[in-house]
Amino acid sequence: MKIKSSNAVIITLIAAVIFGFISYRGLYFSTLGDLGISIISAIMTAILLGLINLAIYLKGAKIKLAKKRIYGYICIGLFTILYLILTIFPFSHYFAVSNNKAIIQQKLNNHINQIDSMFIKYENFVNARGFALNNTLNNAPQPLLPPYIKSKLLSLQDSLFPLSYSNTINQTGILQIANKWISESKNSGNIVKVFKELKTFAPIWEQKLITLSKYREEPYESNISDFNSQLNVSNTDAYFTTVTTPSTMAWISALIIYTTFFIAWFFTPTTGIGSDQVASYEIVL
């Protein structure tokens, strides 16, 4: 019985680790990677483990059966209530996100491709402006000298494609930074991290391109509009933070783990003092 009980305790500990890890991942998803809040799941799991261990201790303790049963049932009741709360959230949230992993990955790839396309669109935008400016200068009412036309075209090119946009030597231009991030993100296994960075970087890069596009080669570009990337990466948080009703798989998994928690309790023999028995420390009058 001792061997079986020892194995049962190990199984209970494994159940706690599995439940705690899944709950941690559920909180990690819902908080978009906030480790400080996610660690709460470890605390809650420790409380669960403490309650079930107390119930096991009470079952085997040499105290009056009536008291032991009451205290034991209280521990089991508290354990069950807390376990049910954690199952509804955050345990089940892990399954909700995992079940949609393929969809989330596809949407993430679409967002990454949008950023890649944004820079292509910007370069097409700049080339179109250069073509339009060249036509305007060559068809001016008063003929313009070729050196003047060339200087205007170079001025536009340098202003719309400065080193802050592309710097192949130091790799410090936003184009190089964005391309590096795109490459790393496509190979990253941490989807939450990529989504957080996407939410942060995409608007910054977009705004920098819009700011660059505000330059005008006066007086020949008075009717030019600013660059419009049509970037749409908003509301990416919803993929991870939307809480849904626990799925059947979540309930089944939670039930299996719940039962596993009690294996050590089942293997613990009931010992104690009956209502008609006297403890060693009591005095018979």
mmCIF file of C-alpha atoms in Angstrom:
data_model
loop_
_atom_site.group_PDB
_atom_site.id
_atom_site.type_symbol
_atom_site.label_atom_id
_atom_site.label_comp_id
_atom_site.label_asym_id
_atom_site.label_seq_id
_atom_site.Cartn_x
_atom_site.Cartn_y
_atom_site.Cartn_z
ATOM 1 C CA MET A 1 0.000 0.000 0.000
ATOM 2 C CA LYS A 2 2.892 2.353 0.699
ATOM 3 C CA ILE A 3 4.228 1.913 -2.826
ATOM 4 C CA LYS A 4 0.826 2.550 -4.316
ATOM 5 C CA SER A 5 0.334 5.590 -2.107
ATOM 6 C CA SER A 6 3.715 7.019 -3.108
ATOM 7 C CA ASN A 7 2.908 6.581 -6.772
ATOM 8 C CA ALA A 8 -0.490 8.144 -6.213
ATOM 9 C CA VAL A 9 1.104 11.220 -4.625
ATOM 10 C CA ILE A 10 3.406 11.590 -7.627
ATOM 11 C CA ILE A 11 0.407 11.346 -9.971
ATOM 12 C CA THR A 12 -1.379 14.036 -7.960
ATOM 13 C CA LEU A 13 1.664 16.301 -8.256
ATOM 14 C CA ILE A 14 1.790 15.683 -12.023
ATOM 15 C CA ALA A 15 -1.908 16.584 -12.261
ATOM 16 C CA ALA A 16 -1.181 19.843 -10.421
ATOM 17 C CA VAL A 17 1.694 20.666 -12.769
ATOM 18 C CA ILE A 18 -0.420 19.985 -15.876
ATOM 19 C CA PHE A 19 -3.406 21.966 -14.606
ATOM 20 C CA GLY A 20 -1.157 24.815 -13.464
ATOM 21 C CA PHE A 21 0.706 24.986 -16.764
ATOM 22 C CA ILE A 22 -2.466 25.014 -18.877
ATOM 23 C CA SER A 23 -3.995 27.679 -16.623
ATOM 24 C CA TYR A 24 -0.785 29.694 -16.864
ATOM 25 C CA ARG A 25 -0.901 29.535 -20.665
ATOM 26 C CA GLY A 26 -4.536 30.594 -20.606
ATOM 27 C CA LEU A 27 -3.699 33.674 -18.543
ATOM 28 C CA TYR A 28 -0.619 34.304 -20.678
ATOM 29 C CA PHE A 29 -2.794 34.409 -23.791
ATOM 30 C CA SER A 30 -5.501 36.593 -22.251
ATOM 31 C CA THR A 31 -2.990 39.139 -20.901
ATOM 32 C CA LEU A 32 -0.893 39.120 -24.089
ATOM 33 C CA GLY A 33 2.162 37.751 -22.350
ATOM 34 C CA ASP A 34 1.994 39.532 -18.983
ATOM 35 C CA LEU A 35 4.143 37.195 -16.877
ATOM 36 C CA GLY A 36 3.351 39.023 -13.640
ATOM 37 C CA ILE A 37 -0.381 38.357 -13.913
ATOM 38 C CA SER A 38 0.071 34.919 -15.470
ATOM 39 C CA ILE A 39 2.006 33.747 -12.412
ATOM 40 C CA ILE A 40 -1.250 34.045 -10.426
ATOM 41 C CA SER A 41 -2.188 30.684 -11.922
ATOM 42 C CA ALA A 42 0.765 29.122 -10.108
ATOM 43 C CA ILE A 43 -0.462 30.576 -6.809
ATOM 44 C CA MET A 44 -3.985 29.257 -7.389
ATOM 45 C CA THR A 45 -2.618 25.824 -8.299
ATOM 46 C CA ALA A 46 -0.537 25.821 -5.104
ATOM 47 C CA ILE A 47 -3.708 26.543 -3.128
ATOM 48 C CA LEU A 48 -5.453 23.640 -4.874
ATOM 49 C CA LEU A 49 -2.558 21.355 -4.059
ATOM 50 C CA GLY A 50 -2.600 22.538 -0.458
ATOM 51 C CA LEU A 51 -6.323 21.811 -0.106
ATOM 52 C CA ILE A 52 -6.096 18.309 -1.567
ATOM 53 C CA ASN A 53 -3.035 17.511 0.568
ATOM 54 C CA LEU A 54 -4.893 18.717 3.643
ATOM 55 C CA ALA A 55 -7.821 16.487 2.713
ATOM 56 C CA ILE A 56 -5.411 13.549 2.322
ATOM 57 C CA TYR A 57 -3.816 14.311 5.690
ATOM 58 C CA LEU A 58 -7.192 14.522 7.419
ATOM 59 C CA LYS A 59 -8.261 11.200 5.933
ATOM 60 C CA GLY A 60 -5.244 9.454 7.405
ATOM 61 C CA ALA A 61 -4.968 11.446 10.624
ATOM 62 C CA LYS A 62 -5.749 9.828 13.955
ATOM 63 C CA ILE A 63 -8.493 12.171 15.050
ATOM 64 C CA LYS A 64 -12.159 11.578 15.629
ATOM 65 C CA LEU A 65 -13.909 10.412 12.477
ATOM 66 C CA ALA A 66 -16.754 12.922 12.755
ATOM 67 C CA LYS A 67 -14.435 15.933 12.931
ATOM 68 C CA LYS A 68 -12.141 14.501 10.282
ATOM 69 C CA ARG A 69 -14.966 13.978 7.825
ATOM 70 C CA ILE A 70 -16.318 17.486 8.315
ATOM 71 C CA TYR A 71 -12.921 19.139 7.849
ATOM 72 C CA GLY A 72 -12.085 16.838 4.948
ATOM 73 C CA TYR A 73 -15.338 17.602 3.143
ATOM 74 C CA ILE A 74 -14.768 21.322 3.673
ATOM 75 C CA CYS A 75 -11.339 21.017 2.026
ATOM 76 C CA ILE A 76 -12.758 19.006 -0.857
ATOM 77 C CA GLY A 77 -15.624 21.477 -1.264
ATOM 78 C CA LEU A 78 -13.271 24.468 -1.347
ATOM 79 C CA PHE A 79 -11.004 22.596 -3.749
ATOM 80 C CA THR A 80 -13.917 21.822 -6.073
ATOM 81 C CA ILE A 81 -15.222 25.401 -6.086
ATOM 82 C CA LEU A 82 -11.805 26.898 -6.802
ATOM 83 C CA TYR A 83 -11.081 24.214 -9.406
ATOM 84 C CA LEU A 84 -14.373 24.943 -11.179
ATOM 85 C CA ILE A 85 -13.647 28.684 -11.241
ATOM 86 C CA LEU A 86 -10.167 28.116 -12.660
ATOM 87 C CA THR A 87 -11.538 25.647 -15.202
ATOM 88 C CA ILE A 88 -13.990 28.199 -16.563
ATOM 89 C CA PHE A 89 -11.113 30.664 -16.748
ATOM 90 C CA PRO A 90 -8.202 30.592 -17.414
ATOM 91 C CA PHE A 91 -7.867 26.801 -17.929
ATOM 92 C CA SER A 92 -10.465 26.642 -20.725
ATOM 93 C CA HIS A 93 -9.108 29.791 -22.373
ATOM 94 C CA TYR A 94 -5.975 27.902 -23.345
ATOM 95 C CA PHE A 95 -8.106 25.474 -25.350
ATOM 96 C CA ALA A 96 -10.087 28.315 -26.938
ATOM 97 C CA VAL A 97 -6.909 29.909 -28.276
ATOM 98 C CA SER A 98 -5.227 26.616 -29.167
ATOM 99 C CA ASN A 99 -8.264 25.426 -31.121
ATOM 100 C CA ASN A 100 -8.033 28.571 -33.259
ATOM 101 C CA LYS A 101 -4.257 28.455 -33.619
ATOM 102 C CA ALA A 102 -4.394 27.809 -37.379
ATOM 103 C CA ILE A 103 -6.782 30.735 -37.898
ATOM 104 C CA ILE A 104 -4.709 33.007 -35.666
ATOM 105 C CA GLN A 105 -1.512 32.027 -37.492
ATOM 106 C CA GLN A 106 -3.154 32.776 -40.833
ATOM 107 C CA LYS A 107 -4.323 36.193 -39.645
ATOM 108 C CA LEU A 108 -0.883 36.891 -38.240
ATOM 109 C CA ASN A 109 0.708 36.048 -41.584
ATOM 110 C CA ASN A 110 -1.789 38.337 -43.311
ATOM 111 C CA HIS A 111 -0.828 41.190 -40.991
ATOM 112 C CA ILE A 112 2.883 40.562 -41.549
ATOM 113 C CA ASN A 113 2.319 40.526 -45.308
ATOM 114 C CA GLN A 114 0.451 43.826 -44.987
ATOM 115 C CA ILE A 115 3.537 45.420 -43.464
ATOM 116 C CA ASP A 116 5.707 43.973 -46.216
ATOM 117 C CA SER A 117 3.280 45.324 -48.818
ATOM 118 C CA MET A 118 3.183 48.712 -47.099
ATOM 119 C CA PHE A 119 6.842 49.363 -47.951
ATOM 120 C CA ILE A 120 6.331 48.134 -51.515
ATOM 121 C CA LYS A 121 3.366 50.489 -51.856
ATOM 122 C CA TYR A 122 5.434 53.353 -50.495
ATOM 123 C CA GLU A 123 8.212 52.778 -53.014
ATOM 124 C CA ASN A 124 5.645 52.584 -55.805
ATOM 125 C CA PHE A 125 4.156 55.809 -54.452
ATOM 126 C CA VAL A 126 7.567 57.518 -54.593
ATOM 127 C CA ASN A 127 8.288 56.229 -58.090
ATOM 128 C CA ALA A 128 4.893 57.449 -59.285
ATOM 129 C CA ARG A 129 5.596 60.901 -57.867
ATOM 130 C CA GLY A 130 8.983 60.976 -59.581
ATOM 131 C CA PHE A 131 7.374 60.018 -62.892
ATOM 132 C CA ALA A 132 4.663 62.668 -62.458
ATOM 133 C CA LEU A 133 7.212 65.345 -61.483
ATOM 134 C CA ASN A 134 9.373 64.498 -64.484
ATOM 135 C CA ASN A 135 6.369 64.948 -66.788
ATOM 136 C CA THR A 136 5.445 68.224 -65.109
ATOM 137 C CA LEU A 137 8.970 69.621 -65.463
ATOM 138 C CA ASN A 138 9.406 68.501 -69.057
ATOM 139 C CA ASN A 139 6.027 69.951 -70.044
ATOM 140 C CA ALA A 140 6.353 73.252 -68.194
ATOM 141 C CA PRO A 141 5.064 76.354 -70.071
ATOM 142 C CA GLN A 142 8.568 77.762 -69.932
ATOM 143 C CA PRO A 143 11.251 75.248 -71.027
ATOM 144 C CA LEU A 144 13.468 74.162 -68.136
ATOM 145 C CA LEU A 145 17.132 73.272 -68.421
ATOM 146 C CA PRO A 146 18.013 69.561 -68.014
ATOM 147 C CA PRO A 147 20.351 70.195 -65.027
ATOM 148 C CA TYR A 148 17.484 71.944 -63.219
ATOM 149 C CA ILE A 149 15.094 69.091 -63.941
ATOM 150 C CA LYS A 150 17.655 66.582 -62.754
ATOM 151 C CA SER A 151 18.261 68.490 -59.519
ATOM 152 C CA LYS A 152 14.533 68.614 -58.774
ATOM 153 C CA LEU A 153 14.143 64.901 -59.377
ATOM 154 C CA LEU A 154 17.140 64.107 -57.175
ATOM 155 C CA SER A 155 15.818 66.420 -54.466
ATOM 156 C CA LEU A 156 12.497 64.567 -54.466
ATOM 157 C CA GLN A 157 14.232 61.190 -54.425
ATOM 158 C CA ASP A 158 16.550 62.141 -51.539
ATOM 159 C CA SER A 159 13.681 63.619 -49.506
ATOM 160 C CA LEU A 160 11.357 60.639 -49.918
ATOM 161 C CA PHE A 161 14.131 58.041 -49.632
ATOM 162 C CA PRO A 162 16.406 59.479 -46.892
ATOM 163 C CA LEU A 163 18.832 57.407 -44.816
ATOM 164 C CA SER A 164 16.181 57.145 -42.126
ATOM 165 C CA TYR A 165 14.152 55.141 -44.634
ATOM 166 C CA SER A 166 16.909 52.940 -46.040
ATOM 167 C CA ASN A 167 20.472 52.625 -44.800
ATOM 168 C CA THR A 168 22.095 49.513 -46.227
ATOM 169 C CA ILE A 169 25.455 50.266 -44.609
ATOM 170 C CA ASN A 170 24.396 50.505 -40.958
ATOM 171 C CA GLN A 171 21.082 48.661 -41.404
ATOM 172 C CA THR A 172 19.388 51.399 -39.370
ATOM 173 C CA GLY A 173 16.723 52.475 -41.843
ATOM 174 C CA ILE A 174 13.125 51.566 -41.068
ATOM 175 C CA LEU A 175 13.095 49.432 -44.220
ATOM 176 C CA GLN A 176 15.959 47.255 -42.951
ATOM 177 C CA ILE A 177 14.533 47.144 -39.412
ATOM 178 C CA ALA A 178 11.096 46.161 -40.683
ATOM 179 C CA ASN A 179 12.473 43.515 -43.053
ATOM 180 C CA LYS A 180 14.491 41.969 -40.225
ATOM 181 C CA TRP A 181 11.421 41.895 -37.985
ATOM 182 C CA ILE A 182 9.295 40.378 -40.762
ATOM 183 C CA SER A 183 11.853 37.618 -41.326
ATOM 184 C CA GLU A 184 12.161 36.820 -37.614
ATOM 185 C CA SER A 185 8.400 36.956 -37.044
ATOM 186 C CA LYS A 186 7.652 34.457 -39.786
ATOM 187 C CA ASN A 187 9.999 31.981 -38.083
ATOM 188 C CA SER A 188 8.966 32.769 -34.515
ATOM 189 C CA GLY A 189 7.118 30.222 -32.416
ATOM 190 C CA ASN A 190 5.882 32.840 -29.956
ATOM 191 C CA ILE A 191 2.689 34.095 -31.585
ATOM 192 C CA VAL A 192 1.741 36.301 -28.629
ATOM 193 C CA LYS A 193 5.085 38.116 -28.757
ATOM 194 C CA VAL A 194 4.769 38.693 -32.505
ATOM 195 C CA PHE A 195 1.250 40.097 -32.136
ATOM 196 C CA LYS A 196 2.393 42.468 -29.379
ATOM 197 C CA GLU A 197 5.291 43.705 -31.513
ATOM 198 C CA LEU A 198 3.010 43.995 -34.528
ATOM 199 C CA LYS A 199 0.620 46.191 -32.572
ATOM 200 C CA THR A 200 3.531 48.403 -31.486
ATOM 201 C CA PHE A 201 5.722 48.609 -34.595
ATOM 202 C CA ALA A 202 3.186 48.708 -37.440
ATOM 203 C CA PRO A 203 1.620 52.106 -36.542
ATOM 204 C CA ILE A 204 5.077 53.612 -35.938
ATOM 205 C CA TRP A 205 6.419 52.529 -39.322
ATOM 206 C CA GLU A 206 3.233 53.625 -41.047
ATOM 207 C CA GLN A 207 3.386 57.078 -39.465
ATOM 208 C CA LYS A 208 7.046 57.496 -40.448
ATOM 209 C CA LEU A 209 6.197 56.756 -44.081
ATOM 210 C CA ILE A 210 3.304 59.203 -44.002
ATOM 211 C CA THR A 211 5.591 61.844 -42.503
ATOM 212 C CA LEU A 212 8.183 61.307 -45.238
ATOM 213 C CA SER A 213 5.515 61.556 -47.917
ATOM 214 C CA LYS A 214 4.504 65.029 -46.731
ATOM 215 C CA TYR A 215 7.497 66.525 -48.515
ATOM 216 C CA ARG A 216 6.564 68.528 -51.604
ATOM 217 C CA GLU A 217 8.830 69.643 -54.417
ATOM 218 C CA GLU A 218 7.414 73.150 -54.661
ATOM 219 C CA PRO A 219 5.895 74.621 -56.684
ATOM 220 C CA TYR A 220 5.341 71.557 -58.836
ATOM 221 C CA GLU A 221 3.623 69.218 -56.370
ATOM 222 C CA SER A 222 0.929 71.354 -54.820
ATOM 223 C CA ASN A 223 -1.846 68.831 -55.504
ATOM 224 C CA ILE A 224 -0.103 65.702 -54.256
ATOM 225 C CA SER A 225 -1.758 63.627 -51.494
ATOM 226 C CA ASP A 226 0.096 62.022 -48.613
ATOM 227 C CA PHE A 227 0.924 58.331 -48.690
ATOM 228 C CA ASN A 228 -1.979 56.050 -47.750
ATOM 229 C CA SER A 229 -0.853 52.562 -46.756
ATOM 230 C CA GLN A 230 -4.354 51.211 -46.053
ATOM 231 C CA LEU A 231 -2.773 49.258 -43.229
ATOM 232 C CA ASN A 232 -5.305 47.419 -41.086
ATOM 233 C CA VAL A 233 -3.804 45.591 -38.116
ATOM 234 C CA SER A 234 -6.102 46.938 -35.422
ATOM 235 C CA ASN A 235 -7.967 44.813 -32.872
ATOM 236 C CA THR A 236 -5.381 42.040 -32.918
ATOM 237 C CA ASP A 237 -5.840 41.646 -29.146
ATOM 238 C CA ALA A 238 -9.241 40.039 -29.670
ATOM 239 C CA TYR A 239 -7.616 36.879 -31.040
ATOM 240 C CA PHE A 240 -6.214 36.185 -27.577
ATOM 241 C CA THR A 241 -8.313 38.147 -25.088
ATOM 242 C CA THR A 242 -11.858 37.189 -26.094
ATOM 243 C CA VAL A 243 -13.188 34.832 -23.424
ATOM 244 C CA THR A 244 -15.585 32.162 -24.696
ATOM 245 C CA THR A 245 -17.652 29.386 -23.164
ATOM 246 C CA PRO A 246 -15.458 26.398 -22.224
ATOM 247 C CA SER A 247 -15.339 23.804 -24.976
ATOM 248 C CA THR A 248 -16.195 20.130 -24.562
ATOM 249 C CA MET A 249 -12.499 19.275 -24.781
ATOM 250 C CA ALA A 250 -11.742 21.724 -21.967
ATOM 251 C CA TRP A 251 -14.417 20.196 -19.719
ATOM 252 C CA ILE A 252 -13.280 16.625 -20.439
ATOM 253 C CA SER A 253 -9.632 17.510 -19.800
ATOM 254 C CA ALA A 254 -10.554 19.317 -16.587
ATOM 255 C CA LEU A 255 -12.616 16.339 -15.398
ATOM 256 C CA ILE A 256 -9.765 13.903 -16.051
ATOM 257 C CA ILE A 257 -7.280 16.105 -14.195
ATOM 258 C CA TYR A 258 -9.794 16.635 -11.370
ATOM 259 C CA THR A 259 -10.117 12.872 -10.928
ATOM 260 C CA THR A 260 -6.348 12.473 -11.065
ATOM 261 C CA PHE A 261 -5.987 15.003 -8.245
ATOM 262 C CA PHE A 262 -7.883 12.613 -5.970
ATOM 263 C CA ILE A 263 -5.933 9.437 -6.714
ATOM 264 C CA ALA A 264 -3.691 9.924 -3.666
ATOM 265 C CA TRP A 265 -6.795 10.659 -1.574
ATOM 266 C CA PHE A 266 -8.449 7.428 -2.732
ATOM 267 C CA PHE A 267 -5.336 5.385 -1.896
ATOM 268 C CA THR A 268 -5.024 6.907 1.566
ATOM 269 C CA PRO A 269 -6.581 4.507 4.099
ATOM 270 C CA THR A 270 -9.116 5.953 6.472
ATOM 271 C CA THR A 271 -7.738 5.853 9.985
ATOM 272 C CA GLY A 272 -8.947 7.538 13.082
ATOM 273 C CA ILE A 273 -10.933 7.186 16.238
ATOM 274 C CA GLY A 274 -14.571 6.193 16.076
ATOM 275 C CA SER A 275 -17.215 7.795 18.212
ATOM 276 C CA ASP A 276 -17.033 4.830 20.591
ATOM 277 C CA GLN A 277 -13.228 4.709 20.728
ATOM 278 C CA VAL A 278 -10.872 6.525 23.037
ATOM 279 C CA ALA A 279 -7.740 8.252 21.908
ATOM 280 C CA SER A 280 -4.438 7.512 23.641
ATOM 281 C CA TYR A 281 -4.380 10.996 25.099
ATOM 282 C CA GLU A 282 -7.940 10.817 26.525
ATOM 283 C CA ILE A 283 -8.836 9.725 30.109
ATOM 284 C CA VAL A 284 -11.690 7.349 30.775
ATOM 285 C CA LEU A 285 -13.787 8.537 33.686
#
